[in-house]
Amino acid sequence: MTTNLRAYLDNNATTRVDPQVVAAMLPFFTEDFGNASSTHEFGAAVAPALKAARQAVQALIGAEFDHEVIFTSGGTESNTTALLSALDTQAGRDEIVTSAVEHPAVLNLCQHLEKIGRAKIHVIPVNEAGDLDLEAYRAALSEKTAVVSIMWANNETGKIFPVAELATLAKTVGALFHTDAVQATGKIALNVKDKAIDILSLSGHKLHGPKGVGALYVKKGVKFSPLFRGGKQERGRRAGTENAPGIVGLGAAAKLALEADYARIAALRDRLQQGLAAAIPCALVNGGGARLPNTLNIAFGYADSEALLHKLDRTGIAASSGSACASGSMEPSHVLRALRVPPLYLQGALRFSLSRDTTDAEIDAVLQHLPAIVASAREKSPLWVEFCKKTA
Ligand SMILES: *Cc1c(COP(=O)(O)O)cnc(C)c1O
């Protein structure tokens, strides 16, 4: 079954680049293509454009000074830089405190650092609702902690962490506080200025900007050690000729993000959640409490998410079973396992992530097709009827 409908509900994996962003980028490929460090005319427009982009990112996250923003190649590089810089600059401290639900860009790096003996890692668990175990967090903090890395919002469930309070606690032991704000940026107000957050990561392609560009916020006064050494770009903090088109695109995306109507997006998400919960028995929403306005993670008992996604795809609907890195392999997502999602639901989780491009018709399409898709998937497991009767 194929229709002309295309519903893209996988915006936490990546977003469509806004046409206005593309338009802002284009001159920097073919006209103003010079190197920002060159003194001739071909590069003349580049430095001012980079400056404007930096100010746009600064405004988006509420940074006080534009030199607190360093452009990078994306979220992964920003996270890597943050942790390695903290280990380099925090003399006598070699421990990292992080959470069980971080993006692989943080967790896999931490695993590696532990393996090579560079750092000791404390992975703080979460409860069923996705809340961080605060007792374990406090207990892990010590004068050995170089840096805490806790995400602002989770990519799979949308769960928002109380990073301001967590950062204040980190300060009591003199640790730096880094937050992976890749999913939070542009979706909720961040305002780092009055918070104890020292370092923050963001990425262009999660907010309708281009892929391969991101930024790192480093609070004024926080010691920094570059990941890339070489030229003097980014005040010597990130060597390499600037990705001028990408940075301009990120700046344009940052400006547009401030104008997005997230109340509308949240209303669409809530309608999707309520509609699915009403139409499909044995459905469980993962990650309670404060959530990003665009994200719904919902698990269907006795169904297999890969099969559901495949059938949705054939009707023109794109969603995800968790993080893009976890799907493809049949491993259940580390985030949902950390939330202790019951085994019967774990294999049947779907993530719908909306954006400002999402329409009513796209939500209608999911509500129209998914109940039948789940029902037919469950035909293979006759037990589900009995099971759902018991749990209803
Ligand atoms: C996508 C994502 C990243 C990685 O960002 P890239 O720009 O793709 O490297 C890191 N953290 C979170 C929470 C993400 O969602």
XYZ file of C-alpha atoms and ligand atoms in Angstrom:
407
model
C 0.000 0.000 0.000
C 1.468 3.307 -1.027
C -0.051 6.742 -0.931
C 1.191 10.161 -1.905
C 1.333 11.185 1.716
C 4.763 11.727 3.167
C 4.772 12.212 6.906
C 8.175 12.935 8.377
C 8.021 12.342 12.131
C 11.677 11.635 12.775
C 12.904 15.135 13.514
C 15.019 14.090 16.497
C 17.176 12.136 14.022
C 17.519 15.101 11.712
C 15.415 17.957 10.368
C 14.693 19.358 6.938
C 16.942 22.316 6.230
C 14.753 25.405 6.092
C 14.756 26.917 2.565
C 15.589 30.312 4.129
C 18.651 28.692 5.678
C 19.714 27.313 2.297
C 19.249 30.753 0.731
C 21.446 32.346 3.389
C 24.150 29.724 2.810
C 24.311 29.741 -0.983
C 26.389 32.903 -1.575
C 29.125 31.455 0.621
C 29.706 28.599 -1.810
C 30.030 30.411 -5.113
C 30.409 34.146 -4.478
C 31.798 34.905 -1.044
C 33.848 31.729 -1.017
C 37.090 33.279 0.227
C 38.863 32.312 3.398
C 37.785 34.436 6.364
C 41.447 34.985 7.234
C 42.342 36.352 3.773
C 42.592 40.076 3.328
C 41.362 40.191 -0.266
C 37.833 40.902 -1.350
C 36.724 37.287 -1.828
C 36.838 36.772 1.899
C 35.642 40.213 2.918
C 32.021 39.207 3.509
C 32.908 36.068 5.422
C 34.149 37.431 8.742
C 31.111 39.707 9.262
C 28.812 36.806 8.356
C 30.526 34.533 10.877
C 30.191 37.252 13.477
C 26.462 37.631 12.806
C 26.000 33.841 13.025
C 27.840 33.774 16.329
C 25.549 36.475 17.684
C 22.484 34.542 16.513
C 23.638 31.403 18.355
C 24.468 33.528 21.391
C 20.934 34.952 21.348
C 19.377 31.505 20.976
C 21.023 30.112 24.099
C 21.125 33.342 26.065
C 24.930 33.551 26.243
C 26.214 36.839 27.588
C 29.240 37.215 25.275
C 29.657 36.248 21.624
C 33.166 34.898 22.245
C 31.600 32.209 24.435
C 30.454 30.494 21.201
C 32.883 28.240 19.299
C 31.795 26.701 15.997
C 32.410 22.980 15.525
C 31.422 20.214 13.113
C 28.365 19.241 15.156
C 27.071 17.724 18.356
C 29.538 14.850 18.439
C 32.580 17.093 18.135
C 31.176 19.537 20.683
C 30.570 16.763 23.227
C 34.015 15.260 22.626
C 35.720 18.641 22.955
C 33.836 19.410 26.160
C 34.854 16.245 27.974
C 38.464 16.118 26.787
C 38.955 19.817 27.509
C 37.638 19.365 31.041
C 39.992 16.442 31.705
C 42.901 18.494 30.336
C 42.227 21.627 32.343
C 41.008 20.263 35.685
C 44.305 19.361 37.288
C 44.199 16.468 39.765
C 40.686 15.448 38.691
C 40.083 12.439 36.457
C 36.482 11.432 36.997
C 33.427 12.032 34.814
C 29.867 11.851 36.079
C 27.253 11.205 33.410
C 23.845 9.542 32.999
C 22.730 6.179 31.643
C 20.590 7.847 28.977
C 23.173 10.074 27.278
C 23.690 10.054 23.520
C 26.335 7.568 22.295
C 28.525 10.603 21.522
C 28.988 10.936 25.278
C 28.606 7.343 26.486
C 30.910 5.694 23.948
C 33.565 8.349 24.508
C 33.335 7.803 28.275
C 33.658 4.039 27.821
C 36.771 4.597 25.713
C 38.293 7.020 28.213
C 37.776 4.468 30.958
C 39.241 1.669 28.849
C 42.449 3.583 28.137
C 42.727 4.579 31.797
C 42.219 8.264 31.113
C 39.166 8.681 33.346
C 36.939 6.962 35.839
C 33.289 7.101 34.828
C 30.210 7.264 37.069
C 27.040 6.442 35.135
C 24.020 7.692 37.085
C 20.845 5.620 36.640
C 17.336 6.921 36.014
C 13.984 5.672 37.321
C 10.996 4.411 35.298
C 9.901 7.975 34.585
C 13.385 8.815 33.336
C 14.294 11.023 36.304
C 17.913 11.021 37.378
C 18.708 9.259 40.670
C 19.657 12.374 42.630
C 21.035 10.433 45.567
C 23.411 8.515 43.318
C 24.322 11.774 41.599
C 25.257 13.522 44.832
C 27.202 10.463 45.972
C 29.227 10.336 42.751
C 30.345 13.968 42.968
C 33.685 14.510 44.673
C 36.850 16.570 44.505
C 37.991 13.997 41.908
C 35.193 14.996 39.512
C 36.599 16.850 36.504
C 33.300 17.270 34.724
C 29.654 16.327 34.873
C 27.981 15.670 31.532
C 24.198 15.454 31.666
C 22.005 16.155 28.667
C 19.453 18.970 28.728
C 16.841 16.848 26.989
C 16.845 13.236 25.891
C 16.691 12.438 22.186
C 14.578 9.305 22.558
C 11.975 10.264 25.148
C 12.201 14.063 25.120
C 12.683 14.002 28.899
C 14.041 17.322 30.200
C 16.622 17.191 32.990
C 16.899 19.869 35.691
C 20.333 20.892 34.445
C 20.457 24.208 36.294
C 20.124 22.465 39.670
C 22.459 19.656 38.647
C 25.039 22.235 37.602
C 24.754 24.061 40.916
C 25.390 20.771 42.733
C 28.437 20.084 40.533
C 29.816 23.491 41.515
C 29.797 22.512 45.210
C 32.652 20.087 44.510
C 34.400 22.360 42.019
C 33.529 20.261 38.970
C 32.765 21.686 35.542
C 29.250 21.112 34.213
C 28.687 20.234 30.567
C 25.299 19.681 29.000
C 24.473 18.100 25.656
C 21.717 20.475 24.587
C 21.513 19.196 21.016
C 17.836 18.230 21.386
C 16.842 21.076 23.683
C 18.242 23.881 21.535
C 15.529 25.743 19.677
C 12.747 23.706 21.301
C 12.754 25.171 24.805
C 14.239 28.379 26.234
C 17.790 27.673 27.391
C 19.241 30.888 28.791
C 22.638 29.801 30.053
C 23.537 33.247 31.348
C 22.267 32.884 34.893
C 22.971 29.182 35.236
C 25.978 27.320 36.597
C 26.376 25.559 33.225
C 29.976 25.896 32.016
C 29.901 24.142 28.652
C 27.027 23.347 26.288
C 26.809 21.460 22.997
C 24.412 22.127 20.134
C 24.072 20.950 16.544
C 22.733 22.586 13.368
C 20.891 19.699 11.785
C 18.556 19.144 14.724
C 17.116 22.650 14.306
C 16.529 22.932 10.561
C 20.122 23.911 9.884
C 22.714 21.990 7.875
C 24.471 18.817 8.941
C 28.127 18.942 9.904
C 28.025 22.178 11.857
C 27.415 22.851 15.519
C 28.634 24.952 18.377
C 30.122 24.732 21.794
C 29.308 27.300 24.441
C 32.144 27.812 26.901
C 31.324 30.231 29.682
C 33.661 33.182 30.022
C 36.439 32.353 32.468
C 36.192 28.563 32.052
C 39.564 27.090 31.128
C 39.610 25.476 27.704
C 41.855 23.069 25.845
C 41.272 22.709 22.078
C 40.565 19.398 20.399
C 42.017 20.624 17.098
C 45.265 22.584 17.150
C 46.637 24.462 14.165
C 45.493 27.799 12.784
C 44.152 30.659 14.827
C 40.505 30.206 13.847
C 37.911 30.576 16.616
C 40.484 32.453 18.746
C 42.760 29.434 18.577
C 40.148 27.233 20.202
C 39.156 25.244 17.116
C 41.703 25.208 14.328
C 40.717 24.573 10.721
C 39.297 26.846 8.038
C 35.811 27.821 9.090
C 32.875 26.023 7.469
C 31.502 29.421 6.429
C 28.362 28.215 4.565
C 27.552 25.838 7.423
C 28.111 28.439 10.116
C 25.987 30.976 8.250
C 23.319 28.283 7.958
C 23.481 27.564 11.669
C 23.111 31.274 12.392
C 20.075 31.528 10.107
C 18.579 28.414 11.712
C 19.150 29.870 15.186
C 17.227 33.009 14.245
C 14.315 31.037 12.808
C 14.205 28.726 15.837
C 13.387 31.678 18.071
C 10.233 32.303 16.039
C 8.856 28.752 16.012
C 5.431 28.130 17.552
C 6.071 25.282 19.968
C 2.627 25.522 21.544
C 1.212 24.366 18.213
C 3.735 21.543 17.998
C 2.992 20.413 21.554
C -0.736 20.396 20.801
C -0.140 18.173 17.750
C 2.050 15.843 19.797
C -0.577 15.622 22.543
C -3.281 14.866 19.984
C -1.113 12.074 18.575
C -0.466 10.647 22.029
C -4.102 10.756 23.106
C -5.313 9.375 19.806
C -2.911 6.427 19.852
C -3.520 5.652 23.519
C -7.279 5.646 22.898
C -7.151 3.487 19.764
C -4.480 0.956 20.684
C -4.668 -1.220 23.797
C -1.456 -1.973 25.696
C 0.274 1.283 24.813
C 2.761 2.800 27.215
C 4.224 6.312 27.017
C 7.898 6.332 27.961
C 9.477 9.173 29.922
C 7.048 11.023 32.155
C 7.163 14.538 33.557
C 8.768 17.483 31.777
C 9.233 16.664 28.098
C 10.255 18.391 24.902
C 7.138 19.677 23.115
C 7.889 17.686 19.947
C 8.659 14.185 21.192
C 6.458 11.158 21.846
C 7.958 7.789 22.741
C 5.245 5.174 22.940
C 5.613 1.419 23.275
C 3.127 -1.189 22.112
C 3.139 -4.456 24.011
C 3.426 -7.585 21.864
C 4.556 -5.737 18.771
C 7.938 -5.411 17.104
C 9.026 -1.878 16.399
C 11.098 -2.754 13.320
C 8.060 -4.408 11.729
C 5.833 -1.474 12.681
C 8.304 1.014 11.252
C 8.538 -0.930 8.033
C 4.764 -0.922 7.603
C 4.536 2.759 8.502
C 7.246 3.484 5.970
C 5.216 1.764 3.272
C 2.320 4.107 3.994
C 4.690 7.077 3.724
C 5.174 7.675 7.451
C 8.677 7.989 8.862
C 9.273 7.462 12.575
C 11.964 5.749 14.611
C 12.379 3.030 17.184
C 14.717 5.099 19.282
C 18.006 6.623 18.329
C 19.098 6.152 14.728
C 22.229 4.438 15.999
C 20.254 1.887 18.027
C 17.818 1.025 15.257
C 19.173 -1.113 12.464
C 20.750 -3.329 15.056
C 17.980 -5.202 16.857
C 19.346 -4.243 20.272
C 16.704 -2.513 22.371
C 17.633 1.096 23.010
C 19.917 1.729 25.986
C 17.645 4.599 26.994
C 14.518 2.463 27.245
C 16.447 -0.246 29.063
C 17.682 2.388 31.521
C 14.027 3.330 32.095
C 13.308 -0.362 32.780
C 10.541 -0.442 30.180
C 8.853 -3.849 30.706
C 10.296 -6.550 28.390
C 7.015 -7.046 26.519
C 6.987 -3.379 25.578
C 10.702 -2.879 25.027
C 10.690 -4.370 21.522
C 7.636 -2.377 20.474
C 8.658 1.203 21.151
C 8.222 3.933 18.561
C 9.480 7.483 18.662
C 7.532 10.200 16.886
C 9.373 13.496 16.758
C 7.600 16.499 15.282
C 8.861 19.831 14.033
C 7.522 23.205 12.966
C 6.967 21.629 9.520
C 4.589 19.014 10.950
C 1.002 19.327 9.743
C -2.372 18.165 11.052
C -2.585 15.843 8.058
C 0.604 14.034 9.085
C -0.785 13.386 12.565
C -4.094 12.252 11.040
C -2.203 9.785 8.861
C -0.546 8.117 11.842
C -3.840 7.958 13.716
C -5.477 6.477 10.638
C -2.889 3.797 9.880
C -1.085 2.781 13.059
C -3.941 1.088 14.973
C -4.457 -1.415 12.152
C -0.721 -1.922 11.723
C -0.287 -2.727 15.416
C -3.340 -4.997 15.414
C -2.035 -6.983 12.465
C 1.412 -7.249 14.039
C -0.207 -8.681 17.141
C -2.101 -11.354 15.214
C 1.107 -13.332 15.296
C 1.039 -13.354 19.091
C -2.438 -14.539 20.120
C -1.459 -14.119 23.756
C -1.576 -10.336 23.495
C -5.373 -10.292 23.789
C -5.256 -12.100 27.119
C -2.309 -10.026 28.258
C -3.950 -6.704 27.517
C -7.165 -7.762 29.234
C -5.173 -8.402 32.394
C -3.242 -5.150 32.329
C -6.055 -2.860 31.167
C 22.059 14.126 17.257
C 22.587 14.223 18.623
C 23.962 14.340 18.854
C 24.975 14.277 17.734
O 24.983 15.464 16.976
P 25.680 15.430 15.514
O 25.623 16.853 15.077
O 24.858 14.521 14.688
O 27.077 14.947 15.715
C 24.399 14.455 20.147
N 23.536 14.471 21.180
C 22.198 14.379 21.007
C 21.311 14.423 22.190
C 21.686 14.233 19.722
O 20.369 14.118 19.560
